[in-house]
PDB file of C-alpha atoms and ligand atoms in Angstrom:
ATOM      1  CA  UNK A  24      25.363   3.064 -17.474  1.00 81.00           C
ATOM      2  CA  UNK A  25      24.817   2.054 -14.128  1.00 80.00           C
ATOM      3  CA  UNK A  26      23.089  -1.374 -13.234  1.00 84.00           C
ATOM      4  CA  UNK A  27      20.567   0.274  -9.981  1.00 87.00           C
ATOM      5  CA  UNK A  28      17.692  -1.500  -9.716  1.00 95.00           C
ATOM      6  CA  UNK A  29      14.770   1.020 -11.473  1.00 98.00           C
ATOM      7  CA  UNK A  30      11.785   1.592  -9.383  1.00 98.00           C
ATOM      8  CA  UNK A  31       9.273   1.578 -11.905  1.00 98.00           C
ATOM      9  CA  UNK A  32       5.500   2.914 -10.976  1.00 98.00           C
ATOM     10  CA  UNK A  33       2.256   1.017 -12.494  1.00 98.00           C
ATOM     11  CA  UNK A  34      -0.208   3.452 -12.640  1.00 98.00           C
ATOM     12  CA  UNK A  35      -3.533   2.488 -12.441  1.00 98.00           C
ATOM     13  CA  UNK A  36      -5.693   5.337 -13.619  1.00 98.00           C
ATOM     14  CA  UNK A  37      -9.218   3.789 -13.825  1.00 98.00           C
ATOM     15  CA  UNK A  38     -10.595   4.622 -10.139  1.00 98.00           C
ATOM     16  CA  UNK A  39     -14.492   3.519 -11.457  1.00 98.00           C
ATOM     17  CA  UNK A  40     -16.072   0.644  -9.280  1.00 97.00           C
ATOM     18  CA  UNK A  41     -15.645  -2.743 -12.065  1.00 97.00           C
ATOM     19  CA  UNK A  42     -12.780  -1.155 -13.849  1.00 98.00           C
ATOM     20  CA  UNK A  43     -10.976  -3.295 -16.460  1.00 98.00           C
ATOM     21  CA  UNK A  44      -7.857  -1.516 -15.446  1.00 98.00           C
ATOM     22  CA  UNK A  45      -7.404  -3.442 -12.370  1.00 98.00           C
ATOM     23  CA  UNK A  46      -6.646  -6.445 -14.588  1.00 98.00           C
ATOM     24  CA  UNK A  47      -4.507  -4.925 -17.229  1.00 98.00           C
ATOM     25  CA  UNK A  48      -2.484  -3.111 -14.677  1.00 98.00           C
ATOM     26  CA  UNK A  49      -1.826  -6.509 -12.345  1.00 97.00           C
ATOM     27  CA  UNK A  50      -0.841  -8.531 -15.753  1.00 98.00           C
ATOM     28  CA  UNK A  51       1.578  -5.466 -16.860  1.00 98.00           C
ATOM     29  CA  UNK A  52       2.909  -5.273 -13.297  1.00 98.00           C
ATOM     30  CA  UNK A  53       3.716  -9.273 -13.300  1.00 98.00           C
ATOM     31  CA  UNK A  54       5.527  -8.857 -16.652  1.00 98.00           C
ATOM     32  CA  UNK A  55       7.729  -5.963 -15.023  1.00 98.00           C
ATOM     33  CA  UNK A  56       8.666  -8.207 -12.461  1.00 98.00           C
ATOM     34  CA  UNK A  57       9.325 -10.995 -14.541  1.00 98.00           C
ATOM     35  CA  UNK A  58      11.639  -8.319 -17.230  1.00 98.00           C
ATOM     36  CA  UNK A  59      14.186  -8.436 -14.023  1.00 96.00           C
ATOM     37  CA  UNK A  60      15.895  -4.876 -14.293  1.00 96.00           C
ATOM     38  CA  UNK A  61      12.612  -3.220 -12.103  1.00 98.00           C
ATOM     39  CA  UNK A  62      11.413  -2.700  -8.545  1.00 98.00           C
ATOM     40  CA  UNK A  63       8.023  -2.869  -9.051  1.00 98.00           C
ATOM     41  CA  UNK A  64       5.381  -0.673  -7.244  1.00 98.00           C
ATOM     42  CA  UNK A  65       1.719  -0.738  -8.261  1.00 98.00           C
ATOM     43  CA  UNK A  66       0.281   2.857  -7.714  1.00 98.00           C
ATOM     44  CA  UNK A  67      -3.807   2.499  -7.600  1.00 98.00           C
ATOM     45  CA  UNK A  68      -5.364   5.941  -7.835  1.00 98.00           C
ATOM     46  CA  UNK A  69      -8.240   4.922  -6.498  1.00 98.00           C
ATOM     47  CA  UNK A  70      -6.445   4.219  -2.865  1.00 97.00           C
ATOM     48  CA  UNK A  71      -5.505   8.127  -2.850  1.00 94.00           C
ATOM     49  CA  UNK A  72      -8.347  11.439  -2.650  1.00 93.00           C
ATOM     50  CA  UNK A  73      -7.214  13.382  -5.784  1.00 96.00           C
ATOM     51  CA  UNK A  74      -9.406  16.901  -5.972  1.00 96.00           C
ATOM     52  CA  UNK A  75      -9.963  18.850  -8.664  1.00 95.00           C
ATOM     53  CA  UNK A  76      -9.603  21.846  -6.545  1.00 96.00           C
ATOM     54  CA  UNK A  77      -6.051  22.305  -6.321  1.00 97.00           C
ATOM     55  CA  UNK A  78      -3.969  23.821  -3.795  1.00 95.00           C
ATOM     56  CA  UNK A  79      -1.748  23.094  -0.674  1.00 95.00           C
ATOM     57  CA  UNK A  80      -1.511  19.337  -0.717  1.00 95.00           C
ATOM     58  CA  UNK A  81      -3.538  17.360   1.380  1.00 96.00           C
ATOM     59  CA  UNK A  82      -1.157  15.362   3.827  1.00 96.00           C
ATOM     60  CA  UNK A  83      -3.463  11.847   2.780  1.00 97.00           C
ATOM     61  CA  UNK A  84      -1.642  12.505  -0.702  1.00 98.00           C
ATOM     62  CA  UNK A  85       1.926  12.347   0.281  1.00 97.00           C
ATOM     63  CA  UNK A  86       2.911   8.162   0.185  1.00 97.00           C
ATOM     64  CA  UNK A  87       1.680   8.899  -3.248  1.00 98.00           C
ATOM     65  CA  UNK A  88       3.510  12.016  -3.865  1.00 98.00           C
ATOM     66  CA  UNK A  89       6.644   9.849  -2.404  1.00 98.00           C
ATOM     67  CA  UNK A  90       6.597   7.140  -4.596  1.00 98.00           C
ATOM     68  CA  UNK A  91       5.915   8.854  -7.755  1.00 98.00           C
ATOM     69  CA  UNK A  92       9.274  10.636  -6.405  1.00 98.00           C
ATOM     70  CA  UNK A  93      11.213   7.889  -5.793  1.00 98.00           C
ATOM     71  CA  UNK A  94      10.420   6.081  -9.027  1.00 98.00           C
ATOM     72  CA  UNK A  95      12.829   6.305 -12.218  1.00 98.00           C
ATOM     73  CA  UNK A  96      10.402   5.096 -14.537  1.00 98.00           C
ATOM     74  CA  UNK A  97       6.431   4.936 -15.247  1.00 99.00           C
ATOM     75  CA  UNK A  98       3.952   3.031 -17.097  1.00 99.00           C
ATOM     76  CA  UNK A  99       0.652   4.681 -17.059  1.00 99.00           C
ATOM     77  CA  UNK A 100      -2.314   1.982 -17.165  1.00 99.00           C
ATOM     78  CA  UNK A 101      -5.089   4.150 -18.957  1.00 99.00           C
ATOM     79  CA  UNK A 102      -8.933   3.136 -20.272  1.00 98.00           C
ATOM     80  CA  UNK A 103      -9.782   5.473 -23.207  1.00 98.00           C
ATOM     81  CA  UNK A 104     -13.091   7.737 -21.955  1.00 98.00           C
ATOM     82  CA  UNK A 105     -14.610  10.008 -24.697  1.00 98.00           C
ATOM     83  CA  UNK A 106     -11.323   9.603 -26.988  1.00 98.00           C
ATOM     84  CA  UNK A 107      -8.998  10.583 -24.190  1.00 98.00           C
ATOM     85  CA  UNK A 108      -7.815   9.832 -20.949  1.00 98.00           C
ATOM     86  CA  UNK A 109      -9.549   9.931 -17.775  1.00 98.00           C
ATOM     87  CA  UNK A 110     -10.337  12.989 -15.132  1.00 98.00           C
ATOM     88  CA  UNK A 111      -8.146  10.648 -12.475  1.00 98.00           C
ATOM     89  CA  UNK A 112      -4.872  10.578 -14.778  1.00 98.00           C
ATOM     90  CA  UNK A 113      -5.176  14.365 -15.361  1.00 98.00           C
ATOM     91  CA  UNK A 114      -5.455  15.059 -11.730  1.00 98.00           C
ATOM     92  CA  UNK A 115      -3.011  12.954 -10.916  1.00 98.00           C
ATOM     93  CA  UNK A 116      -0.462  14.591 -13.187  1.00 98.00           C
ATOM     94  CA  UNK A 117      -1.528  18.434 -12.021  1.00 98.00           C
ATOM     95  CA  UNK A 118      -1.021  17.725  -8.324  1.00 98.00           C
ATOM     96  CA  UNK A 119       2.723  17.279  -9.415  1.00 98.00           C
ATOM     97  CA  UNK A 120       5.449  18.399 -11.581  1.00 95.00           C
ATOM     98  CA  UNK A 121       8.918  17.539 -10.492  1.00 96.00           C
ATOM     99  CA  UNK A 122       8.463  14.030  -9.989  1.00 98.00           C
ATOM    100  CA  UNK A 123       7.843  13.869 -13.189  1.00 98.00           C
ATOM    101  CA  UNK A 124      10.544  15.609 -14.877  1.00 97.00           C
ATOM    102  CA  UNK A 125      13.799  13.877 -16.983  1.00 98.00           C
ATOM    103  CA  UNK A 126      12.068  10.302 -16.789  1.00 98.00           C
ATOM    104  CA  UNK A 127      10.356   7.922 -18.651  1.00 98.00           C
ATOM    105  CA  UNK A 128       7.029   7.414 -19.521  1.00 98.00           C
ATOM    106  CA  UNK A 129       5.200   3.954 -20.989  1.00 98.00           C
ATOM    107  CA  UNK A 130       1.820   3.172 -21.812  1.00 99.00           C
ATOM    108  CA  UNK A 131      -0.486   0.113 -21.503  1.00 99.00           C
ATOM    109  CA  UNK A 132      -3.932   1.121 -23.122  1.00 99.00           C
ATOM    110  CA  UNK A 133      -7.378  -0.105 -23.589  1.00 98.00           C
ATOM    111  CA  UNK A 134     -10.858   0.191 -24.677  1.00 98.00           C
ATOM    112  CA  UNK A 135     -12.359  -0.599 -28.125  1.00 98.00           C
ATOM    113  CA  UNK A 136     -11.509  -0.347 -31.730  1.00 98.00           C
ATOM    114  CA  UNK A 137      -8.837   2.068 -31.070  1.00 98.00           C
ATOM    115  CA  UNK A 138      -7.644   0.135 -28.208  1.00 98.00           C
ATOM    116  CA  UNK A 139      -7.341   3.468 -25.946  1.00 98.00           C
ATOM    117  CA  UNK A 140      -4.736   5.026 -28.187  1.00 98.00           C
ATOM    118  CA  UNK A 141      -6.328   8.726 -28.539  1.00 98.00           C
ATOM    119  CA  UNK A 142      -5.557   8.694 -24.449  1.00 98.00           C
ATOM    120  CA  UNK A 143      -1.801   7.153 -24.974  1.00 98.00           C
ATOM    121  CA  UNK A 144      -1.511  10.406 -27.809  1.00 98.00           C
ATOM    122  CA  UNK A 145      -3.195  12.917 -25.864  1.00 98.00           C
ATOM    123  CA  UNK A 146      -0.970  11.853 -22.662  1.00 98.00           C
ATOM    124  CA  UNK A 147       2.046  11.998 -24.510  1.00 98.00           C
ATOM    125  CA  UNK A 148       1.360  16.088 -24.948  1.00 98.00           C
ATOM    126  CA  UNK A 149       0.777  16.721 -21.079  1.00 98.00           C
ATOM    127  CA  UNK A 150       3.902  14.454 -20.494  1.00 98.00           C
ATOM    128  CA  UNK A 151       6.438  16.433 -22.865  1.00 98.00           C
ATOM    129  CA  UNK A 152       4.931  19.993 -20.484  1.00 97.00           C
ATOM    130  CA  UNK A 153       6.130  17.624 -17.347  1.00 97.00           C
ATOM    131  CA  UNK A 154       9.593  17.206 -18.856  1.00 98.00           C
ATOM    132  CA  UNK A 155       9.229  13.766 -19.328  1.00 98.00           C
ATOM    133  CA  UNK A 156      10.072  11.344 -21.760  1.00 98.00           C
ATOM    134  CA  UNK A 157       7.430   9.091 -23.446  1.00 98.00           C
ATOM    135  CA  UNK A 158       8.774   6.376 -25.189  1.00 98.00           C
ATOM    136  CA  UNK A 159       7.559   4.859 -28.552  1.00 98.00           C
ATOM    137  CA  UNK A 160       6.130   1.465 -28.275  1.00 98.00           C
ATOM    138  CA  UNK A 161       3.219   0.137 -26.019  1.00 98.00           C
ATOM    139  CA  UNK A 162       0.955  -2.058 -25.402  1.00 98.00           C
ATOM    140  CA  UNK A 163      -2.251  -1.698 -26.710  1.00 98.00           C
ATOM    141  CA  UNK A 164      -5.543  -3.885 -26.415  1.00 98.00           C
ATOM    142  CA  UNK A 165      -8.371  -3.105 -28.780  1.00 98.00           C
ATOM    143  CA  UNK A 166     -11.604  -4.753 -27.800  1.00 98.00           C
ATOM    144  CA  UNK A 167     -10.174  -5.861 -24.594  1.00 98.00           C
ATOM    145  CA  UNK A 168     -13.198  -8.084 -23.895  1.00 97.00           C
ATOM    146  CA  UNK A 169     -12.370 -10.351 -26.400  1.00 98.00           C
ATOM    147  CA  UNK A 170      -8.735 -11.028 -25.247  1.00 98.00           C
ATOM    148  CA  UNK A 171      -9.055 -11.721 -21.975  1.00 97.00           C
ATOM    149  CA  UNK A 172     -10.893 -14.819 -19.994  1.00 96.00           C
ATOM    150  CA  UNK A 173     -12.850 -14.789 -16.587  1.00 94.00           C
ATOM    151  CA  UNK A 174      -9.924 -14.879 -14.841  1.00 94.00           C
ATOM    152  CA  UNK A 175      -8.167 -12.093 -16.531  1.00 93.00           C
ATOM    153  CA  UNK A 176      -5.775 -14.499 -18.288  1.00 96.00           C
ATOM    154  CA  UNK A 177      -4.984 -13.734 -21.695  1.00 98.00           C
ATOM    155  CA  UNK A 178      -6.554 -16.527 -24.027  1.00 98.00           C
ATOM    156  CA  UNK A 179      -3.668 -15.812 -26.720  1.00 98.00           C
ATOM    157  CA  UNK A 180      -0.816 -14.348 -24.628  1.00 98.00           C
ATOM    158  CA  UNK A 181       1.569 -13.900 -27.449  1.00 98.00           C
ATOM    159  CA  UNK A 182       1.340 -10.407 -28.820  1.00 98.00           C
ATOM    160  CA  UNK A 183       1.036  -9.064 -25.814  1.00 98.00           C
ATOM    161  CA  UNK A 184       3.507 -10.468 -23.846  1.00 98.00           C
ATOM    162  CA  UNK A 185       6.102  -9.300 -26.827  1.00 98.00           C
ATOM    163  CA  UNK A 186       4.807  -5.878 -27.012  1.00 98.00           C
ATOM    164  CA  UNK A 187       5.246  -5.677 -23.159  1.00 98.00           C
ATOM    165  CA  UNK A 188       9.058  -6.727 -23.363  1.00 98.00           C
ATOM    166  CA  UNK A 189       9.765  -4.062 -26.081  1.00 98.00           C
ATOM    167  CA  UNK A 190       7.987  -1.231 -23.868  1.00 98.00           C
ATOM    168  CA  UNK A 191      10.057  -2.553 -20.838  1.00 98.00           C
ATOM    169  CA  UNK A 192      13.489  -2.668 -22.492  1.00 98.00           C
ATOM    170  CA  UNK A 193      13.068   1.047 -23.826  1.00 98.00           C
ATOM    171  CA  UNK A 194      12.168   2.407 -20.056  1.00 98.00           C
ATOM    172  CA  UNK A 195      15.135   0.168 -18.928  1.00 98.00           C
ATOM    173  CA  UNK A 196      17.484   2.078 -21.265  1.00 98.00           C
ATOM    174  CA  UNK A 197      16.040   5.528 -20.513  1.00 98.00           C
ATOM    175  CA  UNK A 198      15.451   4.867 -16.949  1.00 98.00           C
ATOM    176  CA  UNK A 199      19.046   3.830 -16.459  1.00 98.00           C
ATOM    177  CA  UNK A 200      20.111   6.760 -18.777  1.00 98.00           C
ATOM    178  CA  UNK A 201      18.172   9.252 -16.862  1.00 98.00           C
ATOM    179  CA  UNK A 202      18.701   8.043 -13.653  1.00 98.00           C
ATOM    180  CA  UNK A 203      22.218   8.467 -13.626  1.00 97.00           C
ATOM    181  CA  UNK A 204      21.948  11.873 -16.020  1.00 97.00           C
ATOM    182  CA  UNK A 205      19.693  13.259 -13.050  1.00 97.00           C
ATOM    183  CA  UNK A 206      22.734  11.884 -10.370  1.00 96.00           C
ATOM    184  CA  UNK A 207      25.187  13.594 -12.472  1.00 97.00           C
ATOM    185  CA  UNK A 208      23.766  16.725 -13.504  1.00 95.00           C
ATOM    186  CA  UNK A 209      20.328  17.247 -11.147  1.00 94.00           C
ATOM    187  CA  UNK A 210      17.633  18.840 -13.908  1.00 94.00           C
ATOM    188  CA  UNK A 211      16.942  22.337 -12.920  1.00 91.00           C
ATOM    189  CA  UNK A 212      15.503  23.645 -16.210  1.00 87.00           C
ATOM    190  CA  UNK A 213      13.376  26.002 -15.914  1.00 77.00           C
ATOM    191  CA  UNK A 214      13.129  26.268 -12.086  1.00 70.00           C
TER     192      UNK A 214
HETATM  193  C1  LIG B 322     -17.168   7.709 -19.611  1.00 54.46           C
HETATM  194  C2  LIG B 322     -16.744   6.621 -20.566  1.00 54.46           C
HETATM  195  C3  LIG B 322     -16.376   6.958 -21.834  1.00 54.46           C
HETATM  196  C4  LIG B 322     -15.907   5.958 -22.709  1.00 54.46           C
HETATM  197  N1  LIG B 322     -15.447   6.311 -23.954  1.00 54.46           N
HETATM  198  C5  LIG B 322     -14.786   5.396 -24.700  1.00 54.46           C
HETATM  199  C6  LIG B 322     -14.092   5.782 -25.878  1.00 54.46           C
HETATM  200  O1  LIG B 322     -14.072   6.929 -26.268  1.00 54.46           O
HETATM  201  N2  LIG B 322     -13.410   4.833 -26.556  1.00 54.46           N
HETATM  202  C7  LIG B 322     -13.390   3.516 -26.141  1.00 54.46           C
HETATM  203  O2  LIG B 322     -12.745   2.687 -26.787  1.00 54.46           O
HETATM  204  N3  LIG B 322     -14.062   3.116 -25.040  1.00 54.46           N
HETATM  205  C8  LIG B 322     -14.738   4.030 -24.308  1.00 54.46           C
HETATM  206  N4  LIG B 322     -15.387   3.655 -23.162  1.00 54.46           N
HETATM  207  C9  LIG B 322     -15.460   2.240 -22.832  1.00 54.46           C
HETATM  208  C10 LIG B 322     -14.246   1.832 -22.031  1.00 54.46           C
HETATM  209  O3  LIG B 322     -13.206   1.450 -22.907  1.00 54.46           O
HETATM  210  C11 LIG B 322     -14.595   0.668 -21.126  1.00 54.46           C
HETATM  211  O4  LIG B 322     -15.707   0.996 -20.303  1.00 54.46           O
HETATM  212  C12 LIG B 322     -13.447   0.285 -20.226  1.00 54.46           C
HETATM  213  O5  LIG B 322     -13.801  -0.848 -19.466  1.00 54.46           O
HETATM  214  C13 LIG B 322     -13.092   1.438 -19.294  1.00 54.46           C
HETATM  215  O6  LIG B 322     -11.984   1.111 -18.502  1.00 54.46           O
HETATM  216  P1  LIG B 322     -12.162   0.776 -16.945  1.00 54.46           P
HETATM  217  O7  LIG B 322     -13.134  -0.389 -16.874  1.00 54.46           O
HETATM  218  O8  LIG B 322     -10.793   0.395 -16.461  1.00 54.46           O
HETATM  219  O9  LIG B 322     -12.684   2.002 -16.280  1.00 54.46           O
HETATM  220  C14 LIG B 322     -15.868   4.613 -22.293  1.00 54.46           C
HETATM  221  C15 LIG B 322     -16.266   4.296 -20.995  1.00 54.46           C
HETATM  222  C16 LIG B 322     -16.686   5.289 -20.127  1.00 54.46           C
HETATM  223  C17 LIG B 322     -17.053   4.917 -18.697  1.00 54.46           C
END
């Protein structure tokens, strides 16, 4: 395989004034960096007008658009709302498809006991109709408010530090593998 640099997108999908996600996402986003085979580009969805009325594109929408183009890899930073994922993610993923399709998809999830897994299984559906490819492992914090100080440090940064190495190293393999699949062999399936 080739050794590009990935462009990996951080998705933050909590747009809700106080959001949690603003802390899990930076802390995910500093790992990536520190992994070493990513470009790292935090995508905030709450810098970007995504309507539920969809249509022709609004021109506001296309850095976004661009990025989510450009990248080779994602990790989707979700809160669990009512047992799935929120309106912003959904949106998000209907306003495209190809930029999507033949790449990776990771996960970093919170909320309580489940710690936001029913939105990491739920996401993995609408992924596999975008062509993508979710990979297994993520990381995962259950009762979030316990694990993390007023700073947004993690008091026992352990686990989680692990589990975000594992998720990295499997979009490193598939971005890399997909990247140059898509250079050799562009994915027109079902065009
Ligand atoms: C509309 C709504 C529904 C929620 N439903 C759940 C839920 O089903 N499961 C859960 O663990 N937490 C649930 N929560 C609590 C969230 O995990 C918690 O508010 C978290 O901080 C949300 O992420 P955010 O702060 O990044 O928006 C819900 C929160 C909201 C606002």
């Amino acid at each position: 395989m080739s050794d590009h640099t990935l462009d990996l997108a951080v998705i933050l999908g909590s747009v809700r004034d106080g959001r949690f996600g603003s802390v899990a996402a930076k802390w995910f986003a500093d790992k990536a960096h520190q992994h070493g085979q990513f470009k790292v580009n935090l995508i905030d969805l709450a810098e970007t007008p995504l309507p539920l009325e969809l249509g022709s594109q609004p021109p506001e929408m296309a850095p976004l658009t661009e990025k989510l183009a450009t990248a080779d890899a994602f990790v989707v930073v979700t809160p669990e709302y009512n047992h799935s994922f929120p309106a912003s993610i959904k949106s998000l993923v209907d306003w495209h498809f190809v930029e999507w399709r033949a790449k990776p998809i990771g996960f970093v999830s919170y909320g309580g006991i489940a710690g936001g897994s029913r939105a990491v299984e739920q996401l993995r559906l609408v992924f596999a109709e975008m062509h993508a490819v979710t990979v297994r492992d993520s990381v995962s914090f259950a009762n979030y408010w316990e694990l993390f100080d007023a700073d947004g440090r993690l008091v026992e940064p352990e686990g989680p530090n692990g589990a975000a190495k594992i998720l990295l190293d499997q979009l490193a393999w598939w971005g890399a593998a997909l990247h140059d699949a898509r250079l050799a062999n562009p994915y027109t399936v079902n065009d």
